[in-house]
Tab-separated table of C-alpha atoms in Angstrom:
chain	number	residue	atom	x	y	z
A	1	UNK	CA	8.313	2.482	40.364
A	2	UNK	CA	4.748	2.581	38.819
A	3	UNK	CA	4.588	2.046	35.489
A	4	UNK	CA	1.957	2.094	32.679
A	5	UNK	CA	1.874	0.352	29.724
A	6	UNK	CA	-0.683	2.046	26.891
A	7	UNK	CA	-2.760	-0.482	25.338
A	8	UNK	CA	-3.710	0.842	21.463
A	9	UNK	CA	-6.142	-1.345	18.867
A	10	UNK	CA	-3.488	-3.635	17.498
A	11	UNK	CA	-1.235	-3.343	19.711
A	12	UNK	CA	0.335	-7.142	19.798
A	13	UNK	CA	3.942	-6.255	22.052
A	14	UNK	CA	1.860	-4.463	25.105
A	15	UNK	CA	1.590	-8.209	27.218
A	16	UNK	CA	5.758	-7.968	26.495
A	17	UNK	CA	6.236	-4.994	28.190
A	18	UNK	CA	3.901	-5.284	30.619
A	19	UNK	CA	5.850	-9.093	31.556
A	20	UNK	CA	8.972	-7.659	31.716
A	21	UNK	CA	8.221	-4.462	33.927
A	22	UNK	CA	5.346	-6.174	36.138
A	23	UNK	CA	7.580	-9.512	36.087
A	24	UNK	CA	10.973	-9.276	35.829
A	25	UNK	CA	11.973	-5.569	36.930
A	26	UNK	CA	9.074	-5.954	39.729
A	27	UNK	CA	7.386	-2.957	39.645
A	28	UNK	CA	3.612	-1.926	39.825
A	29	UNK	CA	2.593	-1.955	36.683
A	30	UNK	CA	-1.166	-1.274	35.063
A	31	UNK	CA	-2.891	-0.992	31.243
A	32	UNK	CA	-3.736	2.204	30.089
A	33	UNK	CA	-6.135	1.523	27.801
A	34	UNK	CA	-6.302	4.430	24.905
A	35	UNK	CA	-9.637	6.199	25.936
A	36	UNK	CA	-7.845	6.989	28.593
A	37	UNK	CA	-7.555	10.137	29.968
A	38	UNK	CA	-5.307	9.783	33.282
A	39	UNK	CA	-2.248	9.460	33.841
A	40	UNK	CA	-2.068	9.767	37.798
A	41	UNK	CA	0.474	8.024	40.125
A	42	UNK	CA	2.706	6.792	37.497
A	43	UNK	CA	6.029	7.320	37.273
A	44	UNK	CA	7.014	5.575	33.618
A	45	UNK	CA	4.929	5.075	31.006
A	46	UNK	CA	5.727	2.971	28.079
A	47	UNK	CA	4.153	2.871	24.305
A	48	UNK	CA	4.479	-0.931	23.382
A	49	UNK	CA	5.274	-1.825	19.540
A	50	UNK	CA	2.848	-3.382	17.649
A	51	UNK	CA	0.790	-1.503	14.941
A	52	UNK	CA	-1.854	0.597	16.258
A	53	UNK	CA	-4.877	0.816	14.273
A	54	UNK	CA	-3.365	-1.406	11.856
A	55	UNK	CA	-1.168	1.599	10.534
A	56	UNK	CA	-3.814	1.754	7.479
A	57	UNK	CA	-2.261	5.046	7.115
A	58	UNK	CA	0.783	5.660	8.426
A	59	UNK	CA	2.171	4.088	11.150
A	60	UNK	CA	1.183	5.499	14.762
A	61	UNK	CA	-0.310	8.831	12.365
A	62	UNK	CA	-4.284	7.149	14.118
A	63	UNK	CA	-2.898	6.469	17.090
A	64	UNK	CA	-1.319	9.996	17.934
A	65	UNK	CA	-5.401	11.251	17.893
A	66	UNK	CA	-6.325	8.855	20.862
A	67	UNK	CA	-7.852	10.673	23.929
A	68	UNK	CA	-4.723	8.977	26.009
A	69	UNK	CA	-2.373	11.391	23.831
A	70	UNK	CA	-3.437	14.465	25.595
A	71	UNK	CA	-2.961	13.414	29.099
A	72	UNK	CA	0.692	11.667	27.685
A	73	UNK	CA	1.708	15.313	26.394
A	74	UNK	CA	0.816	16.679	29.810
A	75	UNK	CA	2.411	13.510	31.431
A	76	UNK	CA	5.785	14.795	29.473
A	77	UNK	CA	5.780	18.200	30.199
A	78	UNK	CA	5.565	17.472	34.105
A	79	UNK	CA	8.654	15.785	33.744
A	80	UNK	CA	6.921	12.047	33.502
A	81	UNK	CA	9.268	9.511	31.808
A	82	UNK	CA	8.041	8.187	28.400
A	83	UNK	CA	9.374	5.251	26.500
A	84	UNK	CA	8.016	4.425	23.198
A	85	UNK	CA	8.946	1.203	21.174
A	86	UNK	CA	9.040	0.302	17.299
A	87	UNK	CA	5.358	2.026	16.860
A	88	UNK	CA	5.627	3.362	19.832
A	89	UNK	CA	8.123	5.456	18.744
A	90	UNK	CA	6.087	6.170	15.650
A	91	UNK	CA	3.550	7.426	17.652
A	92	UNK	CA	5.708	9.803	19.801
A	93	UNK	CA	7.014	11.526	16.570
A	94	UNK	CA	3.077	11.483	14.611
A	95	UNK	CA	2.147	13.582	17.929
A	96	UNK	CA	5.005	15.528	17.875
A	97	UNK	CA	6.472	14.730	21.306
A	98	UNK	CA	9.893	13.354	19.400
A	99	UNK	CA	10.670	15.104	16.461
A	100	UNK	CA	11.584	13.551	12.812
A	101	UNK	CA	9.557	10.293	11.287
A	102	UNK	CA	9.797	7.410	10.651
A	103	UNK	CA	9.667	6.162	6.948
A	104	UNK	CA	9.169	2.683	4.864
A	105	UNK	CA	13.090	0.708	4.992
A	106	UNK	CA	14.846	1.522	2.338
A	107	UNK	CA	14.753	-2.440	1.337
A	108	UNK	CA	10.902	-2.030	1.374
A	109	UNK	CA	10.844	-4.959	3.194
A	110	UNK	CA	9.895	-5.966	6.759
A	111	UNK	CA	12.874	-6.535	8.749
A	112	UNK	CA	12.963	-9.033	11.787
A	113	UNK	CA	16.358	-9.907	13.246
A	114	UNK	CA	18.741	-9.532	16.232
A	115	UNK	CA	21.748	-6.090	15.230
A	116	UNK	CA	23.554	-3.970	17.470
A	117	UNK	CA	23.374	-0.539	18.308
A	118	UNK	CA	25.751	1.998	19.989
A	119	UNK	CA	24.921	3.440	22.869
A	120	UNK	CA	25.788	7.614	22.286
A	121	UNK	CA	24.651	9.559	25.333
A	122	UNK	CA	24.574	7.576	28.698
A	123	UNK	CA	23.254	10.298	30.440
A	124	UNK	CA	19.614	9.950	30.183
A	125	UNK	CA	17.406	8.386	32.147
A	126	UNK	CA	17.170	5.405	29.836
A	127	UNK	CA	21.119	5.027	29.473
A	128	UNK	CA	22.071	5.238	33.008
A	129	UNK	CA	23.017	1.991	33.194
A	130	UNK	CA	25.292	2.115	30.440
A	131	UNK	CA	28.413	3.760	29.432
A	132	UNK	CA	29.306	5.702	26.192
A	133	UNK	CA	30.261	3.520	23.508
A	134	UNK	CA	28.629	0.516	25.035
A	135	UNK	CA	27.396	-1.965	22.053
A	136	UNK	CA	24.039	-3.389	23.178
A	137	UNK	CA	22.986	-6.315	20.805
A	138	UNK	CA	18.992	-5.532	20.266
A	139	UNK	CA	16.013	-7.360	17.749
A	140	UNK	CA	13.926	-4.953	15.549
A	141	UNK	CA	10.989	-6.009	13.860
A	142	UNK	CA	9.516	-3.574	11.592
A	143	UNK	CA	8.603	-2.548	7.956
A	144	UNK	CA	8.913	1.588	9.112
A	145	UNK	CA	12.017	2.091	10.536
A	146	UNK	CA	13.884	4.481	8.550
A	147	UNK	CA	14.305	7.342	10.341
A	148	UNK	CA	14.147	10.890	9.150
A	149	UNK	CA	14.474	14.424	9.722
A	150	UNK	CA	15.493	17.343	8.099
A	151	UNK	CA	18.936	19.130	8.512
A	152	UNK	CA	18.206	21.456	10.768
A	153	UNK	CA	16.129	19.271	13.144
A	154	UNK	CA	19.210	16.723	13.058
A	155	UNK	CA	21.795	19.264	13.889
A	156	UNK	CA	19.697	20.072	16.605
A	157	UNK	CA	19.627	16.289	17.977
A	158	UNK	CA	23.493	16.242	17.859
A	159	UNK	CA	24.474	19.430	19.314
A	160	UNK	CA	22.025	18.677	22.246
A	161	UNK	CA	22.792	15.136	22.806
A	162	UNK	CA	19.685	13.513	21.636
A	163	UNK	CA	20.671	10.553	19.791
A	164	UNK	CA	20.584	8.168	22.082
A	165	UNK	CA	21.842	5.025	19.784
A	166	UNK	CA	22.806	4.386	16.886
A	167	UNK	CA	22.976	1.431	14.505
A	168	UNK	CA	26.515	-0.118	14.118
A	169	UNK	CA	28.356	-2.956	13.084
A	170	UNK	CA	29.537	-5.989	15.612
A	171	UNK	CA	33.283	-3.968	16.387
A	172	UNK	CA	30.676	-0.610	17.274
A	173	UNK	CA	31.590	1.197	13.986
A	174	UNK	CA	28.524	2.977	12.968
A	175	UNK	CA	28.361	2.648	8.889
A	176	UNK	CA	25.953	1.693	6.206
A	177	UNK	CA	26.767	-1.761	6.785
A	178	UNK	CA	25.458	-1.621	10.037
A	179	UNK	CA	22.643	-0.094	9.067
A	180	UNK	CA	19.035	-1.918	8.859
A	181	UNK	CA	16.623	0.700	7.536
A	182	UNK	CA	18.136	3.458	6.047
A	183	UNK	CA	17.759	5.691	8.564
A	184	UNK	CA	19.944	8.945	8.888
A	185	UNK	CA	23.041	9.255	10.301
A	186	UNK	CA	22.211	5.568	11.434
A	187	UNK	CA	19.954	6.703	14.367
A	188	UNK	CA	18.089	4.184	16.795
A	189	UNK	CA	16.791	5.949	19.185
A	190	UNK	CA	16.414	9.453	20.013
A	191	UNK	CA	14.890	11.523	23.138
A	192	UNK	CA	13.415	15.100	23.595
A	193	UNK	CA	15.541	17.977	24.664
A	194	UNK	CA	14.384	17.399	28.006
A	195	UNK	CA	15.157	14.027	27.740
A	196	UNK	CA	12.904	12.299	29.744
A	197	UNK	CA	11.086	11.078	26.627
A	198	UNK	CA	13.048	8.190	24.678
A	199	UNK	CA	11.594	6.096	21.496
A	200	UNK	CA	13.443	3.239	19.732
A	201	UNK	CA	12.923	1.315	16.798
A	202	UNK	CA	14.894	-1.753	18.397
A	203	UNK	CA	12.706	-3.845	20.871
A	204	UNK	CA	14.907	-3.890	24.325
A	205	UNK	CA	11.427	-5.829	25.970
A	206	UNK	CA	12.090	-9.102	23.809
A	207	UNK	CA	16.176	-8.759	25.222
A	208	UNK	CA	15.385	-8.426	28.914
A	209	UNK	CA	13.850	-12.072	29.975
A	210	UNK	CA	16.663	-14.316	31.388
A	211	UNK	CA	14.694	-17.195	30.049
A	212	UNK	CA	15.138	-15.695	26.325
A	213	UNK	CA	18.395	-15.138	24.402
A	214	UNK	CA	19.760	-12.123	24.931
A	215	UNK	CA	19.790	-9.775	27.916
A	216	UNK	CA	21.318	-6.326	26.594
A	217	UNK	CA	17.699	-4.668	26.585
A	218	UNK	CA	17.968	-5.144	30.685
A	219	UNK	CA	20.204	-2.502	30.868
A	220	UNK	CA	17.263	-0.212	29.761
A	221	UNK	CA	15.450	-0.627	32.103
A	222	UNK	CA	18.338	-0.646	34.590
A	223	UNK	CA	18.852	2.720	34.185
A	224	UNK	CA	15.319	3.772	34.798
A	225	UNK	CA	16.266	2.496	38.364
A	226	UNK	CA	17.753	5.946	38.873
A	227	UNK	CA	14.812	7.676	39.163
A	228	UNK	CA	13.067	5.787	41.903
């Protein structure tokens, strides 16, 4: 597996992902800094978390205009796997390679904690490890996590399987309890209708060290396994 991991101004969770793929999973793993423009010989490439820019704007709405988003688009529509996390994920949807967006918590308040999500469609290249229904206990840390999108766009995620996870309680109930942000219909993560591009508000890098607590984000990067 060779694996990128997309270095943006501000990024601060890049050196986690980079430790976990490089490190713990093993594989050949590089920077891509954001000037970018070449994407060649990878097979995953991962947005990190970690504010881009600063998010003076909007979070990831600076970052979708670097030079590295071009060759990412073109990465995606070759079939190139994609995983973006917390503002990664921000980004993906500001460039319009998820659709939706992401939106202040409805507490208005940055959020930092350990929750669980469900996991809804196993049959992605980031859930291949999983099963249906699995509850994989995850941290989030963010202020803009409330996802959105409008009717139409949502009926569109669930009649082609592209919620991926979805906030729930500890029994795997998905309800307002269970739910950090606000977001609609309690949704985690989503990917494109091709599905080989995933982004998650939840941070399955800090979950995938065995020296750390917690070890459900593993199973992430498990599945990407599958397309070796």
């Amino acid at each position: 597996m060779k694996c990128g991991v997309v270095v943006f101004p501000g990024s601060n969770c890049d050196h986690d992902c980079y430790h976990i793929l490089k490190h713990i999973m093993g594989w050949d793993t590089r920077w891509v800094w954001h000037k970018d423009k070449s994407l060649e010989g990878l097979d995953l490439l991962v947005l990190p978390g970690g504010f881009s820019y600063g998010d003076y704007l909007r979070a990831g709405s600076i970052a979708c205009y670097s030079p590295i988003m071009k060759a990412i688009s073109e990465f995606a529509g070759r079939g190139g796997k994609v995983l973006g996390i917390c503002n990664g994920f921000q980004v993906l949807t500001e460039s319009g390679l998820l659709p939706g967006a992401l939106m202040r918590n409805r507490s208005q308040r940055f959020i930092c904690k350990f929750l669980n999500v469900r996991v809804e469609n196993e049959a992605t290249p980031f859930t291949a490890a999983c099963s249906k229904g699995d509850v994989l206990s995850l941290p989030i840390a963010h202020a803009d996590g409330n996802y959105f999108a409008d009717a139409d766009t949502l009926k569109q995620l669930e009649d082609n399987g592209q919620v991926v996870l979805r906030y729930c309680d500890d029994s795997g109930q998905v309800n307002d309890a269970g739910n950090p942000n606000g977001s609609v219909g309690n949704i985690a993560g989503i990917v494109n209708e091709t599905k080989n591009v995933m982004g998650l508000m939840p941070h399955p890098e800090r979950a995938a060290d065995p020296a750390l607590p917690g070890s459900d984000g593993r199973k992430l990067f498990d599945s990407l396994l599958a397309i070796v």
